[in-house]
Coordinates of C-alpha atoms in Angstrom, one line a residue:
M1 CA -2.6 -14.5 1.2
K2 CA -5.2 -12.0 -0.1
L3 CA -4.1 -9.2 2.3
G4 CA -0.6 -8.5 3.2
F5 CA 1.8 -5.8 4.5
E6 CA 3.4 -3.4 2.1
M7 CA 6.1 -1.6 4.0
V8 CA 7.6 1.3 2.2
P9 CA 11.3 1.9 2.7
D10 CA 12.0 4.6 5.3
S11 CA 13.5 6.9 2.7
C12 CA 10.2 6.9 0.8
W13 CA 8.0 7.8 3.8
Y14 CA 5.7 10.8 3.3
S15 CA 6.2 10.7 -0.4
N16 CA 3.3 9.5 -2.4
L17 CA 1.4 10.2 -5.6
R18 CA -0.9 12.6 -3.9
S19 CA 2.0 14.8 -2.9
I20 CA 3.7 14.5 -6.3
L21 CA 0.8 15.0 -8.7
L22 CA -1.3 18.1 -9.2
P23 CA -4.7 17.8 -7.5
A24 CA -6.6 17.2 -10.8
Q25 CA -4.1 14.4 -11.8
W26 CA -4.5 12.7 -8.4
N27 CA -8.3 12.9 -8.6
A28 CA -8.2 11.2 -12.0
V29 CA -6.0 8.4 -10.7
R30 CA -8.1 7.8 -7.6
R31 CA -11.4 8.0 -9.3
D32 CA -10.2 5.5 -11.9
A33 CA -9.4 3.1 -9.0
Y34 CA -12.8 3.7 -7.4
A35 CA -14.6 3.1 -10.7
R36 CA -12.7 -0.2 -11.2
A37 CA -13.7 -1.2 -7.6
K38 CA -17.4 -0.7 -8.2
G39 CA -18.1 0.2 -4.6
K40 CA -16.2 -2.7 -3.1
C41 CA -12.7 -3.1 -1.5
M42 CA -10.4 -4.5 -4.2
I43 CA -8.8 -6.8 -1.6
C44 CA -11.5 -8.1 0.8
G45 CA -14.5 -7.4 -1.3
A46 CA -16.4 -5.6 1.4
P47 CA -18.8 -2.9 0.3
T48 CA -17.3 0.5 1.0
A49 CA -18.9 3.9 0.6
H50 CA -15.6 5.7 1.3
P51 CA -12.8 3.8 -0.5
E52 CA -9.2 4.8 0.0
A53 CA -6.8 4.9 -2.9
H54 CA -3.7 2.7 -2.3
E55 CA -0.6 2.8 -4.5
R56 CA 1.0 -0.6 -5.2
W57 CA 4.7 -0.5 -5.7
S58 CA 7.4 -3.0 -6.8
Y59 CA 11.0 -2.7 -5.8
D60 CA 14.0 -3.6 -7.9
E61 CA 16.7 -3.6 -5.3
A62 CA 19.5 -4.4 -7.8
N63 CA 18.8 -1.2 -9.8
C64 CA 17.3 0.9 -6.9
V65 CA 14.0 1.4 -8.7
Q66 CA 10.6 1.9 -6.9
K67 CA 8.0 1.3 -9.6
L68 CA 4.3 2.2 -9.4
E69 CA 2.3 -0.9 -10.5
T70 CA -1.2 0.3 -10.0
V71 CA -3.5 2.2 -7.7
V72 CA -6.4 0.2 -6.1
A73 CA -9.4 1.2 -4.0
V74 CA -9.5 -0.4 -0.6
C75 CA -11.5 -0.2 2.6
K76 CA -10.0 1.5 5.6
S77 CA -9.5 -1.8 7.4
C78 CA -7.5 -3.3 4.6
H79 CA -5.5 0.0 4.3
E80 CA -4.6 -0.2 8.0
V81 CA -3.2 -3.7 7.5
I82 CA -1.3 -2.8 4.4
H83 CA 0.4 0.1 6.3
I84 CA 0.8 -1.8 9.5
G85 CA 3.8 0.2 10.7
R86 CA 1.8 3.5 10.7
T87 CA -1.2 1.6 12.1
S88 CA 0.9 0.3 15.0
L89 CA 2.2 3.8 15.7
M90 CA -1.5 5.0 15.8
G91 CA -2.3 2.3 18.4
N92 CA -4.5 0.2 16.1
E93 CA -2.5 -2.9 15.5
E94 CA -4.9 -5.2 17.3
R95 CA -7.8 -4.2 15.1
A96 CA -5.6 -4.7 12.0
C97 CA -4.5 -8.1 13.2
V98 CA -8.1 -9.2 13.5
H99 CA -8.9 -8.0 10.0
F100 CA -5.8 -9.6 8.5
M101 CA -6.8 -13.0 10.1
K102 CA -10.4 -12.6 8.9
V103 CA -9.6 -11.8 5.3
N104 CA -6.9 -14.4 5.0
G105 CA -8.7 -17.1 7.0
C106 CA -5.7 -17.7 9.2
G107 CA -4.6 -17.5 12.8
Y108 CA -2.3 -15.4 14.9
A109 CA 0.8 -17.4 14.2
D110 CA 0.3 -16.8 10.5
Y111 CA -0.1 -13.1 11.2
R112 CA 3.1 -13.0 13.1
K113 CA 5.0 -15.0 10.5
A114 CA 3.8 -12.7 7.7
L115 CA 4.7 -9.6 9.8
G116 CA 8.2 -11.0 10.4
E117 CA 8.7 -11.6 6.7
A118 CA 7.5 -8.1 5.9
N119 CA 9.8 -6.6 8.5
A120 CA 12.8 -8.5 7.0
E121 CA 11.9 -7.3 3.5
H122 CA 11.6 -3.7 4.9
R123 CA 15.1 -3.9 6.5
R124 CA 16.6 -5.2 3.3
R125 CA 15.0 -2.4 1.2
N126 CA 16.2 0.2 3.7
A127 CA 19.8 -0.8 2.7
V128 CA 19.1 1.1 -0.6
A129 CA 20.2 4.7 0.0
E130 CA 18.0 6.3 -2.6
W131 CA 15.2 4.9 -4.8
K132 CA 14.6 6.1 -8.3
L133 CA 10.9 6.4 -9.2
D134 CA 9.3 4.7 -12.2
L135 CA 5.9 6.2 -12.8
T136 CA 5.3 4.9 -16.3
W137 CA 2.0 3.4 -15.1
L138 CA 0.6 7.0 -15.0
K139 CA 1.0 7.3 -18.8
R140 CA -2.5 5.9 -19.1
F141 CA -3.8 9.1 -17.8
T142 CA -2.2 11.4 -20.3

């Protein structure tokens, strides 16, 4: 599927590049993503005048490493799907569900299946007590 859920382990909530980096560093990272996107969401392809920077992470559960893979520019609707847990808490899950199905060309059953799989992955990653950060991707900005 083009658009999926990226549930961050609970221990990593409220910790992101924006909070770790100096403002000038974060601006360089997000502007790089916006330039690569050329005015379009990097997931659904919709034109977006106000892109949002989204961090893509991989998780090595055996070694407890959360690795930054890239930062992409996405539209608000795709960002709401990606962070479905937060979106649900804000009362916007129905809107996100509709966008997920539209972008992926699928139905509600597919949405529920993908959400169930994402929740199972989230529970598994929550078994890791503490994640070590790998930010080597950022070396391109030094």
